[in-house]
Short mmCIF file of C-alpha atoms in Angstrom, two decimals:
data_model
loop_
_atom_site.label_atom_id
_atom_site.label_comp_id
_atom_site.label_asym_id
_atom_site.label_seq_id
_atom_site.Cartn_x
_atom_site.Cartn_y
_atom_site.Cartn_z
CA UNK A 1 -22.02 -60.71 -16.81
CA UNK A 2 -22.78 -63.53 -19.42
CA UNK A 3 -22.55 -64.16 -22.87
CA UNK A 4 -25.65 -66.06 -25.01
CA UNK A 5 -25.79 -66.50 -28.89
CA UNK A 6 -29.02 -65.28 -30.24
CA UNK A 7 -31.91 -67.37 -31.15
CA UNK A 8 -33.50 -67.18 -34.85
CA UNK A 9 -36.40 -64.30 -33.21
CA UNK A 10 -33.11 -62.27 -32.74
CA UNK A 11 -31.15 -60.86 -30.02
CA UNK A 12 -32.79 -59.68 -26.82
CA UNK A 13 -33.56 -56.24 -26.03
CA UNK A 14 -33.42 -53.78 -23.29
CA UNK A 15 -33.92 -54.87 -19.69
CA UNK A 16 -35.10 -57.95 -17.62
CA UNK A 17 -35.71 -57.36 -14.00
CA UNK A 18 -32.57 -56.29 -12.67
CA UNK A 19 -30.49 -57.45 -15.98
CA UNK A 20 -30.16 -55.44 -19.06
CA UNK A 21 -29.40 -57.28 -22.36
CA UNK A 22 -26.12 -55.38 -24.22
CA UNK A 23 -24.33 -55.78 -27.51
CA UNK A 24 -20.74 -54.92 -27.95
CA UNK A 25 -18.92 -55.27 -31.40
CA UNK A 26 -21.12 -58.33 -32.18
CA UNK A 27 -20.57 -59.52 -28.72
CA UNK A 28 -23.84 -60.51 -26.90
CA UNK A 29 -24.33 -60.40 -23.06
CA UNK A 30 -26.70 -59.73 -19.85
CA UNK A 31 -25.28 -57.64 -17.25
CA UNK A 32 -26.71 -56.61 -13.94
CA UNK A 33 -28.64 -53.12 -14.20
CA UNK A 34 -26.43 -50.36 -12.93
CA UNK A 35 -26.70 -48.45 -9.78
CA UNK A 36 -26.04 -44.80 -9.47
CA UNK A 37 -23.87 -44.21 -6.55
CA UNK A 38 -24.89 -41.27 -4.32
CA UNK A 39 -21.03 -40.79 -2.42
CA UNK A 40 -19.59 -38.11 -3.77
CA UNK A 41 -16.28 -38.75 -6.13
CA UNK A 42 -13.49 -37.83 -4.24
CA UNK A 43 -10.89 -35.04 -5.80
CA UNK A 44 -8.87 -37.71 -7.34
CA UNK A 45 -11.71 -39.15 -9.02
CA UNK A 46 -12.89 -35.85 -10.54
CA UNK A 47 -8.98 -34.94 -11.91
CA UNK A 48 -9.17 -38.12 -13.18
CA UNK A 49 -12.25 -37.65 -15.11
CA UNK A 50 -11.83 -34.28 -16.21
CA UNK A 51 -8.50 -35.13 -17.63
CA UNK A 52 -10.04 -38.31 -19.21
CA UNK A 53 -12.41 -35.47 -20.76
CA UNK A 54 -10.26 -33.46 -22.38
CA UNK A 55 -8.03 -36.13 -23.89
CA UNK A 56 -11.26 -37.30 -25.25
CA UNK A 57 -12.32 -34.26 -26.55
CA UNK A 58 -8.98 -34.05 -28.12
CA UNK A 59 -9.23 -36.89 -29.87
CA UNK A 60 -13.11 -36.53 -31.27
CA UNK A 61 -12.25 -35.14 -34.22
CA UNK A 62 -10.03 -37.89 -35.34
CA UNK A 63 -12.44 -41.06 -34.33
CA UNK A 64 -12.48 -42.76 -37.88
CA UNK A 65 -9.04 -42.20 -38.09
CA UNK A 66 -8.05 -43.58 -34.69
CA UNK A 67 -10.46 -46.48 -34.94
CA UNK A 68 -8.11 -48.19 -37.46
CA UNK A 69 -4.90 -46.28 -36.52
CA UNK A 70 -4.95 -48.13 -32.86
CA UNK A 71 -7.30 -50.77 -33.52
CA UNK A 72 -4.61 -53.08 -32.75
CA UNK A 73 -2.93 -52.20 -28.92
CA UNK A 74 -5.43 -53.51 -27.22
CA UNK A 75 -7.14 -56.75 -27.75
CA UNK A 76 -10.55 -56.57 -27.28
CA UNK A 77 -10.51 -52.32 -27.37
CA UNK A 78 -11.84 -50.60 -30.75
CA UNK A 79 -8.71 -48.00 -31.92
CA UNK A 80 -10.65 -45.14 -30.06
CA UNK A 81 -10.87 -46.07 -26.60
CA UNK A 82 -7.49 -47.58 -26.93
CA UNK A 83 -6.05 -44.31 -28.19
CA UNK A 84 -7.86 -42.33 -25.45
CA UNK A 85 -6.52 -45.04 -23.01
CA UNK A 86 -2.50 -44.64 -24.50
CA UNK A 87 -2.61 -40.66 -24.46
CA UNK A 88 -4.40 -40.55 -21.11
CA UNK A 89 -2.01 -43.02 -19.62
CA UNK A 90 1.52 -41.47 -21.31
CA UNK A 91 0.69 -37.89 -22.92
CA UNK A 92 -1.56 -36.18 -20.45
CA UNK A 93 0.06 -33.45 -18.14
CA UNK A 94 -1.79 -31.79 -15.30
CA UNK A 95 -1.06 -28.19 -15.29
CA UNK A 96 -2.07 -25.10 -12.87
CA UNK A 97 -5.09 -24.39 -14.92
CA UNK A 98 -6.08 -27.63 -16.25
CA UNK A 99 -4.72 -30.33 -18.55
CA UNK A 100 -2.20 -30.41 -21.48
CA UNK A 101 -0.57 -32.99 -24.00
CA UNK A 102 3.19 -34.00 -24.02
CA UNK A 103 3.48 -34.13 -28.12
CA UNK A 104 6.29 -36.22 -27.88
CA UNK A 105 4.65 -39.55 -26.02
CA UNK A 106 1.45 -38.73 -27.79
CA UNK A 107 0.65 -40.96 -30.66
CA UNK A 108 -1.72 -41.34 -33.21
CA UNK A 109 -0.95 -44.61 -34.76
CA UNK A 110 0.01 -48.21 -33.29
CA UNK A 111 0.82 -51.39 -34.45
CA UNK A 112 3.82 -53.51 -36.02
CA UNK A 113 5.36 -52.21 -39.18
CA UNK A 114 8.81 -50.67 -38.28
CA UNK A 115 8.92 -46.77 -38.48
CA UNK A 116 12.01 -44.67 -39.51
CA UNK A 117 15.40 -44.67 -37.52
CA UNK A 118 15.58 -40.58 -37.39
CA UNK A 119 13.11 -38.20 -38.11
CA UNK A 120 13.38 -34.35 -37.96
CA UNK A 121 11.11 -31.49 -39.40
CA UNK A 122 12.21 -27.72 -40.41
CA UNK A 123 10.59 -24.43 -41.87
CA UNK A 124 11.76 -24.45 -45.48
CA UNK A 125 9.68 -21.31 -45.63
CA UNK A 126 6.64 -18.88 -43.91
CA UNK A 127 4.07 -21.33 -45.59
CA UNK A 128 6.11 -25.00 -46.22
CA UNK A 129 7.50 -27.61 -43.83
CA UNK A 130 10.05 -30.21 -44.66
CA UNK A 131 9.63 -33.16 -43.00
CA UNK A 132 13.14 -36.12 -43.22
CA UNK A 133 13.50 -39.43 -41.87
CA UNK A 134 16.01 -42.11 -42.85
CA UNK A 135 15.02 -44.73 -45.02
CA UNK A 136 17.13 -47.54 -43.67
CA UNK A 137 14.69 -50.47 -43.88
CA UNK A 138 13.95 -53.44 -41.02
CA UNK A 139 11.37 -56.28 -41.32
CA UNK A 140 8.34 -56.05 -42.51
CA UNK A 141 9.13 -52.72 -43.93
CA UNK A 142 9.41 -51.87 -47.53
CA UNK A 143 10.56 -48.30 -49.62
CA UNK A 144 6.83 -48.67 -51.25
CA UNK A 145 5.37 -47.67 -47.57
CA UNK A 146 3.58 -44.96 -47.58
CA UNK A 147 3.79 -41.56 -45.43
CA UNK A 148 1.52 -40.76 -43.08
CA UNK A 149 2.21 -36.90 -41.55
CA UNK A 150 0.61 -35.21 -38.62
CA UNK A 151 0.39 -31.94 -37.11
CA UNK A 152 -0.58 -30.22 -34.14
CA UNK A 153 -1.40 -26.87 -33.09
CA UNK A 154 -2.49 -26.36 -29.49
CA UNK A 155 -2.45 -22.79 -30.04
CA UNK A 156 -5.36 -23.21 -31.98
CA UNK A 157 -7.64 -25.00 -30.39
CA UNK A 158 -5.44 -28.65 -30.39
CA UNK A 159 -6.37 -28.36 -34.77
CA UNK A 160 -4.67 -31.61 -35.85
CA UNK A 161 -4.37 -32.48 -39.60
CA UNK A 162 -3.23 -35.60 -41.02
CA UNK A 163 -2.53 -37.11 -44.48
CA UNK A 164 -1.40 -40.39 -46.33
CA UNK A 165 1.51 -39.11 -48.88
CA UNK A 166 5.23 -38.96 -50.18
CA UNK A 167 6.73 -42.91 -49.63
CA UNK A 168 9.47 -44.42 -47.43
CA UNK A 169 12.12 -44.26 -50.23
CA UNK A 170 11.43 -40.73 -50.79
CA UNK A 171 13.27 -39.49 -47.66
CA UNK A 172 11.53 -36.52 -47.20
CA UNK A 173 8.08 -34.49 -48.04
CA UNK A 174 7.23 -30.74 -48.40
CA UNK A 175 4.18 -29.96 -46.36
CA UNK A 176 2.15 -26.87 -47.05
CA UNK A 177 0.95 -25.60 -43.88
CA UNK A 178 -2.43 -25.53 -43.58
CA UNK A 179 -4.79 -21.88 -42.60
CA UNK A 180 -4.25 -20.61 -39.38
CA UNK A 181 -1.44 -23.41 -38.11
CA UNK A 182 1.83 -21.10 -38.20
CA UNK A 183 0.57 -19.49 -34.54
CA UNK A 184 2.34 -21.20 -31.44
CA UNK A 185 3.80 -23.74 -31.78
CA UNK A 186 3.17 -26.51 -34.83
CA UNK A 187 3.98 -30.48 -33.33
CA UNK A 188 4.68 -32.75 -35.95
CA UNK A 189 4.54 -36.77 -36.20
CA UNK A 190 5.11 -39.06 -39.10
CA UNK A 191 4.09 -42.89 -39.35
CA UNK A 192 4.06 -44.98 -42.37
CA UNK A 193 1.60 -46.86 -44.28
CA UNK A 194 2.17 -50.65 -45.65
CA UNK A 195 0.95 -50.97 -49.15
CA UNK A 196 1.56 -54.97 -49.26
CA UNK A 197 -0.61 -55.74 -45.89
CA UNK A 198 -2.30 -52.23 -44.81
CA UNK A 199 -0.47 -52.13 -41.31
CA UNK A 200 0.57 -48.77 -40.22
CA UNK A 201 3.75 -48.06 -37.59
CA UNK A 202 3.15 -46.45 -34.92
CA UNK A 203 3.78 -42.48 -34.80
CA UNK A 204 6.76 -40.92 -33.75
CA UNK A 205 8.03 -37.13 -33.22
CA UNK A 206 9.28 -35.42 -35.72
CA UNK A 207 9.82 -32.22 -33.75
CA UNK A 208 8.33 -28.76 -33.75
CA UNK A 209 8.35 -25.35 -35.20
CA UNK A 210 7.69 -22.47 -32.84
CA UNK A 211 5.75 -19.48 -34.31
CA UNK A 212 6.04 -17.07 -31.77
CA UNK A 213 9.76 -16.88 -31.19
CA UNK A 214 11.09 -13.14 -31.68
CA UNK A 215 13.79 -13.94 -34.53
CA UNK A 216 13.67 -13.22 -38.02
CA UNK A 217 11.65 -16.21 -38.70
CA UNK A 218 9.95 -19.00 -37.14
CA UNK A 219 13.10 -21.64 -35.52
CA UNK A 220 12.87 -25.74 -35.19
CA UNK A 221 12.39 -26.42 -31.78
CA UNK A 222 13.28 -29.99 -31.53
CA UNK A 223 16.34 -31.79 -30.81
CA UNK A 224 17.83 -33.71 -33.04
CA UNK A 225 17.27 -37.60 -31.59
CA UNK A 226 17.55 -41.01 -32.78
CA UNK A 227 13.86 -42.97 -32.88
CA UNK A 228 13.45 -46.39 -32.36
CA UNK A 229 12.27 -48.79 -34.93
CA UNK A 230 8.57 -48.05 -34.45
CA UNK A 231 5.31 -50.35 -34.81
CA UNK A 232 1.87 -49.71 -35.58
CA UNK A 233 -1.72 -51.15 -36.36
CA UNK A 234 -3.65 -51.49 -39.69
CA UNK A 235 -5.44 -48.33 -41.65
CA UNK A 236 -7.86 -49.27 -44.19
CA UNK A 237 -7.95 -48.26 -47.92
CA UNK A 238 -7.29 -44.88 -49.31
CA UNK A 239 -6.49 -41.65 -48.23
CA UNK A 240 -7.85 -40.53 -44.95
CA UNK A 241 -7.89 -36.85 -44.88
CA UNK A 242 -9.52 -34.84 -42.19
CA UNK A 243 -8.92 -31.25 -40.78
CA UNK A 244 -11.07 -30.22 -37.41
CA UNK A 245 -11.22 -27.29 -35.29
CA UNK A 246 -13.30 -27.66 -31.73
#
């Protein structure tokens, strides 16, 4: 593979011979035309593909968001393919019938700016969530940061939902729980938003609230646990709000 700077006609297009002219993030370069291998991909290769697959899939619905969430973990990587790369790498679990994601290594956001000490999450009633972290400061962080909350429902089709709101200082945030997300259990992570430089920390686990537990209401089912000091990657401008079902 080589790099070139276009000339003043332009870039180059499509292929050359054997060679096929490519453009990547403003990045301009000739590789060698691929060739399609005819062995066929061993079992390993096909687990690893199909679980590949499905953390991408989980993922789609959250592209714009990831693309400046996790923009920064990999140099060279857009925020996507980085995220697919962390949650593939640390979150996916290979079950008897497929593939599943371990909520607590998952994350959503990644980058520098500290994140909370302790963080913890409980049903303050059938339709509200209460989400508390400690607001013990380190670093670049500040009480102005802003929260970012996210949930999960694999129940329901892996729906994820995830919105900048509340601040550092405040300590804590009432969530209403959006349509159709109090079935199974609800995963939920918190990161936190910079306001002075637009970095982001990177997620952590709040904990989870399990639905379908035969009590007189829904019960926390998270430990209570200590955090580290997280860190996190940029997020652009205002409030990023989107809400997808597969």
């Amino acid at each position: 593979m080589a790099t070139y700077t276009p000339g003043p006609l332009g870039p180059l297009k499509g292929k050359m011979g054997n060679l096929v002219a490519c453009n990547w993030r403003d990045i301009y370069y000739l590789r060698v035309k691929a060739k399609r291998s005819k062995k066929k991909p061993t079992k390993t290769q096909v687990s690893n593909r199909r679980g590949f697959g499905f953390v991408s899939t989980l993922l789609a619905p959250l592209r714009q968001f990831l693309l400046i969430q996790f923009k920064g973990y990999e140099r060279g990587s857009d925020g996507m393919l980085s995220a697919q790369s962390y949650n593939y790498t640390n979150a996916l679990i290979k079950t008897a019938d497929g593939f599943d994601i371990d909520y607590r290594a998952a994350r959503f956001c990644y980058g520098d700016l500290p994140g909370a000490q302790k963080a913890s999450v409980v049903l303050k009633d059938e339709n509200t969530l209460l989400i508390t972290w400690s607001t013990e400061i380190k670093d670049l962080a500040d009480h102005s940061d802003l929260l970012i909350w996210i949930l999960a429902c694999p129940a329901w089709n892996h729906l994820i939902a995830h919105e900048i709101q509340g601040s550092r200082k405040d300590g804590q945030l009432e969530v209403t729980i959006p349509p159709a997300m109090n079935l199974g259990v609800l995963h939920v992570q918190i990161a936190f938003k910079s306001l002075v430089n637009e970095k982001t920390s990177k997620s952590q686990y709040a904990g989870c609230i399990d639905f379908g537990r035969p009590a007189e209401a829904a019960t926390t089912c998270a430990e209570d646990r200590t955090t580290a000091f997280c860190q996190a990657s940029g997020i652009s401008g205002a409030l990023i709000k989107r809400v997808n079902l597969r």
